[in-house]
Amino acid sequence: MSSNKYRILIIEDELNIRSFVKTILETNGYQVLTSGTGKQGEWMVTSHCPDLIILDLGLPDMDGVELIKKIRKFSGVPIIVLSARTDENDKVSALDLGANDYVTKPFGTAELLARVRATLRNSHHSTGNGLYGKFVVKDMEIDYDRRIVLVKHQEIKLTQTEYNIVTLLSEHAGRVLTYAFIIHAIWGTADSGSIKKLQVNMANIRKKLGSKPGDNQYISNELGVGYRMYGNE
Ligand code: CA
């Protein structure tokens, strides 16, 4: 009965957060393992093969970012990072090193569960490059075969670069893509003006998609980190 449950490993030294997360996950049908240190957590990744890891970045014996680096040498297991609001740089390094998503403390039950579901779902259909068919979120539609984007059935005129960015975000919908990830995927190389270039493109995309400032229906701007296209949750 419990054998087909997803197994989630929580690595977090703060007891109250650890129990909080454990309770939420168990209540929602997940099997949960916990560790209060990085060292034991690392060992549990190899010995228990979890389907997902929830990792606190501030551990007593090890930097969480370092732990991601170690885990990524032998495993592609999805990782959701728990970070304090002040850890902007750590959050970015964590994502660039291969963490799949993050949740900022303090977080609510609904938010955590949504991230867990999206991350598990994404890890089960690694897309590759062959995008075909359609992607729909709210009243926006990307037609990969015709390489066009429609909002309320009206075609939106995007430049080639803008289209590529929208497609990249849709391919990873529900997940935050860092500036570095997007820049590398779209332009290949980064220079000092890359972030500015990306921001200008994003501003144009959002304007063309009809977003008003502060009201982004399809793409959220994760300040200081990157962008996320909403998924169909
Ligand atoms: Ca901590």
Short mmCIF file of C-alpha atoms and ligand atoms in Angstrom, two decimals:
data_model
loop_
_atom_site.label_atom_id
_atom_site.label_comp_id
_atom_site.label_asym_id
_atom_site.label_seq_id
_atom_site.Cartn_x
_atom_site.Cartn_y
_atom_site.Cartn_z
CA MET A 1 0.00 0.00 0.00
CA SER A 2 2.64 2.49 1.00
CA SER A 3 5.14 1.22 -1.56
CA ASN A 4 3.87 3.45 -4.36
CA LYS A 5 3.91 6.61 -2.29
CA TYR A 6 6.43 9.28 -3.23
CA ARG A 7 9.29 9.32 -0.75
CA ILE A 8 10.43 12.77 0.32
CA LEU A 9 13.56 13.55 2.32
CA ILE A 10 13.54 16.70 4.45
CA ILE A 11 16.96 18.04 5.42
CA GLU A 12 16.40 20.84 7.93
CA ASP A 13 17.97 21.47 11.32
CA GLU A 14 15.14 23.53 12.82
CA LEU A 15 12.93 21.04 14.58
CA ASN A 16 9.70 23.02 14.34
CA ILE A 17 10.00 23.58 10.59
CA ARG A 18 11.01 19.96 10.08
CA SER A 19 7.94 18.67 11.95
CA PHE A 20 5.68 21.19 10.24
CA VAL A 21 6.79 20.08 6.78
CA LYS A 22 6.73 16.42 7.74
CA THR A 23 3.14 16.68 9.01
CA ILE A 24 1.92 18.51 5.91
CA LEU A 25 3.50 15.96 3.60
CA GLU A 26 2.35 12.90 5.52
CA THR A 27 -1.18 14.27 5.72
CA ASN A 28 -1.10 14.56 1.94
CA GLY A 29 -0.05 11.03 1.25
CA TYR A 30 3.72 11.27 1.00
CA GLN A 31 6.20 9.05 2.76
CA VAL A 32 8.67 11.20 4.69
CA LEU A 33 12.25 10.80 5.87
CA THR A 34 14.04 13.48 7.85
CA SER A 35 17.54 14.57 8.70
CA GLY A 36 18.79 17.41 10.86
CA THR A 37 22.26 17.57 9.34
CA GLY A 38 23.82 17.75 5.90
CA LYS A 39 26.10 14.80 6.46
CA GLN A 40 23.32 12.42 7.46
CA GLY A 41 21.10 13.86 4.72
CA GLU A 42 23.72 13.12 2.08
CA TRP A 43 23.99 9.56 3.33
CA MET A 44 20.20 9.16 3.26
CA VAL A 45 20.07 10.29 -0.38
CA THR A 46 22.28 7.37 -1.37
CA SER A 47 20.78 4.81 1.01
CA HIS A 48 17.07 5.63 0.67
CA CYS A 49 16.83 7.00 -2.91
CA PRO A 50 14.12 9.62 -2.23
CA ASP A 51 11.91 10.91 -5.08
CA LEU A 52 12.34 14.48 -3.88
CA ILE A 53 14.51 16.39 -1.41
CA ILE A 54 13.44 19.45 0.58
CA LEU A 55 16.63 21.13 1.66
CA ASP A 56 17.28 23.96 4.07
CA LEU A 57 20.20 26.13 2.94
CA GLY A 58 21.37 26.99 6.45
CA LEU A 59 22.53 23.74 8.00
CA PRO A 60 24.77 23.49 11.08
CA ASP A 61 27.45 21.22 9.64
CA MET A 62 27.39 22.09 5.97
CA ASP A 63 26.30 24.80 3.56
CA GLY A 64 23.12 23.67 1.78
CA VAL A 65 24.50 24.99 -1.51
CA GLU A 66 27.56 22.76 -1.07
CA LEU A 67 25.29 19.81 -0.44
CA ILE A 68 23.44 20.40 -3.72
CA LYS A 69 26.80 20.35 -5.51
CA LYS A 70 27.66 17.01 -3.88
CA ILE A 71 24.26 15.44 -4.60
CA ARG A 72 24.31 16.56 -8.24
CA LYS A 73 27.53 14.60 -8.79
CA PHE A 74 25.65 11.34 -8.41
CA SER A 75 21.94 12.07 -8.56
CA GLY A 76 19.37 14.06 -10.53
CA VAL A 77 16.78 13.75 -7.76
CA PRO A 78 14.62 16.90 -7.69
CA ILE A 79 15.52 19.37 -4.93
CA ILE A 80 13.36 22.12 -3.46
CA VAL A 81 15.34 24.60 -1.40
CA LEU A 82 14.02 26.28 1.75
CA SER A 83 15.60 29.67 2.13
CA ALA A 84 15.32 32.74 4.29
CA ARG A 85 14.17 35.94 2.64
CA THR A 86 17.66 37.39 2.99
CA ASP A 87 19.36 34.61 1.04
CA GLU A 88 18.87 36.00 -2.50
CA ASN A 89 22.36 35.06 -3.64
CA ASP A 90 22.23 31.60 -2.10
CA LYS A 91 18.90 31.02 -3.80
CA VAL A 92 20.39 31.89 -7.17
CA SER A 93 23.46 29.69 -6.61
CA ALA A 94 21.22 26.85 -5.48
CA LEU A 95 19.15 27.05 -8.67
CA ASP A 96 22.22 27.40 -10.86
CA LEU A 97 23.77 24.34 -9.22
CA GLY A 98 20.74 22.26 -10.06
CA ALA A 99 18.08 22.82 -7.40
CA ASN A 100 14.68 22.64 -9.10
CA ASP A 101 12.80 25.23 -7.12
CA TYR A 102 12.71 27.13 -3.86
CA VAL A 103 10.28 28.17 -1.18
CA THR A 104 10.97 31.23 0.93
CA LYS A 105 10.41 31.09 4.67
CA PRO A 106 7.90 31.64 6.12
CA PHE A 107 5.73 29.64 3.73
CA GLY A 108 2.23 28.26 3.85
CA THR A 109 0.92 24.76 3.40
CA ALA A 110 -0.70 25.42 0.02
CA GLU A 111 2.45 26.96 -1.42
CA LEU A 112 4.68 24.12 -0.28
CA LEU A 113 2.33 21.44 -1.62
CA ALA A 114 1.97 23.22 -4.96
CA ARG A 115 5.78 23.34 -5.35
CA VAL A 116 6.11 19.68 -4.38
CA ARG A 117 3.45 18.58 -6.87
CA ALA A 118 4.87 20.70 -9.69
CA THR A 119 8.41 19.49 -9.06
CA LEU A 120 7.45 15.83 -8.96
CA ARG A 121 5.37 16.26 -12.10
CA ASN A 122 8.15 18.05 -14.02
CA SER A 123 10.69 15.42 -13.05
CA HIS A 124 8.51 12.75 -14.64
CA HIS A 125 8.37 14.21 -18.09
CA SER A 126 11.76 15.67 -18.80
CA THR A 127 10.85 17.32 -22.05
CA GLY A 128 13.97 17.40 -24.18
CA ASN A 129 13.90 19.74 -27.14
CA GLY A 130 11.12 18.27 -29.22
CA LEU A 131 8.31 20.60 -28.30
CA TYR A 132 5.14 19.95 -30.21
CA GLY A 133 1.44 20.47 -29.81
CA LYS A 134 0.15 23.24 -27.62
CA PHE A 135 0.83 24.81 -24.26
CA VAL A 136 -2.09 26.59 -22.63
CA VAL A 137 -2.11 28.68 -19.48
CA LYS A 138 -5.24 30.71 -18.69
CA ASP A 139 -6.17 32.43 -21.97
CA MET A 140 -2.69 32.31 -23.50
CA GLU A 141 -1.80 29.58 -25.94
CA ILE A 142 1.54 28.64 -27.46
CA ASP A 143 1.24 26.69 -30.69
CA TYR A 144 4.65 25.02 -30.97
CA ASP A 145 3.96 23.59 -34.42
CA ARG A 146 3.10 26.97 -35.94
CA ARG A 147 5.56 28.80 -33.65
CA ILE A 148 3.01 31.40 -32.61
CA VAL A 149 1.58 32.71 -29.37
CA LEU A 150 -2.08 33.62 -29.00
CA VAL A 151 -3.89 35.50 -26.27
CA LYS A 152 -7.67 35.16 -26.33
CA HIS A 153 -7.27 33.56 -29.78
CA GLN A 154 -5.50 36.63 -31.19
CA GLU A 155 -1.97 36.14 -32.48
CA ILE A 156 0.66 38.16 -30.60
CA LYS A 157 3.54 39.45 -32.73
CA LEU A 158 6.73 38.40 -30.96
CA THR A 159 10.29 38.69 -32.19
CA GLN A 160 12.26 35.47 -32.60
CA THR A 161 14.09 36.07 -29.30
CA GLU A 162 10.87 36.86 -27.46
CA TYR A 163 9.27 33.70 -28.80
CA ASN A 164 12.27 31.63 -27.73
CA ILE A 165 12.11 33.05 -24.20
CA VAL A 166 8.37 32.39 -23.89
CA THR A 167 8.85 28.84 -25.15
CA LEU A 168 11.72 28.20 -22.76
CA LEU A 169 9.63 29.38 -19.80
CA SER A 170 6.68 27.25 -20.92
CA GLU A 171 8.89 24.18 -21.19
CA HIS A 172 9.69 24.61 -17.50
CA ALA A 173 6.30 25.97 -16.44
CA GLY A 174 5.80 26.15 -12.70
CA ARG A 175 9.51 26.42 -12.11
CA VAL A 176 11.70 29.50 -11.62
CA LEU A 177 14.38 29.92 -14.25
CA THR A 178 17.31 32.05 -13.14
CA TYR A 179 18.64 34.92 -15.24
CA ALA A 180 21.81 32.90 -15.92
CA PHE A 181 19.84 29.85 -17.06
CA ILE A 182 17.71 31.86 -19.50
CA ILE A 183 20.64 33.89 -20.83
CA HIS A 184 22.66 30.74 -21.43
CA ALA A 185 19.76 29.00 -23.18
CA ILE A 186 18.83 31.95 -25.40
CA TRP A 187 22.13 33.64 -26.20
CA GLY A 188 24.66 30.97 -25.30
CA THR A 189 27.10 33.37 -23.73
CA ALA A 190 26.72 36.02 -21.07
CA ASP A 191 28.27 39.46 -20.89
CA SER A 192 27.78 42.42 -18.58
CA GLY A 193 24.75 43.62 -20.54
CA SER A 194 22.96 40.27 -20.62
CA ILE A 195 20.64 40.76 -17.67
CA LYS A 196 19.61 44.16 -18.97
CA LYS A 197 18.97 42.65 -22.40
CA LEU A 198 16.85 39.91 -20.84
CA GLN A 199 14.88 42.39 -18.75
CA VAL A 200 14.14 44.53 -21.81
CA ASN A 201 12.91 41.48 -23.70
CA MET A 202 10.80 40.38 -20.75
CA ALA A 203 9.25 43.83 -20.39
CA ASN A 204 8.29 43.74 -24.08
CA ILE A 205 6.92 40.22 -23.82
CA ARG A 206 4.77 41.07 -20.85
CA LYS A 207 3.50 44.26 -22.47
CA LYS A 208 2.61 42.34 -25.65
CA LEU A 209 0.84 39.65 -23.64
CA GLY A 210 -1.27 42.38 -22.09
CA SER A 211 0.08 42.36 -18.55
CA LYS A 212 -0.29 45.55 -16.60
CA PRO A 213 2.51 46.53 -14.22
CA GLY A 214 2.19 44.49 -11.04
CA ASP A 215 -0.37 42.22 -12.67
CA ASN A 216 1.30 39.37 -14.46
CA GLN A 217 -1.14 36.79 -15.60
CA TYR A 218 1.23 34.34 -17.23
CA ILE A 219 4.77 35.06 -16.10
CA SER A 220 5.86 36.02 -12.62
CA ASN A 221 8.91 38.17 -12.05
CA GLU A 222 10.88 36.64 -9.16
CA LEU A 223 12.83 39.72 -8.15
CA GLY A 224 16.58 39.25 -8.10
CA VAL A 225 16.25 35.61 -9.15
CA GLY A 226 14.51 35.08 -12.48
CA TYR A 227 11.15 34.35 -14.07
CA ARG A 228 8.49 31.69 -13.76
CA MET A 229 5.68 30.86 -16.13
CA TYR A 230 2.59 29.74 -14.30
CA GLY A 231 1.71 26.10 -14.82
CA ASN A 232 -1.68 24.48 -14.91
CA GLU A 233 -2.01 23.72 -11.24
CA CA B 1 18.54 26.14 9.26
#
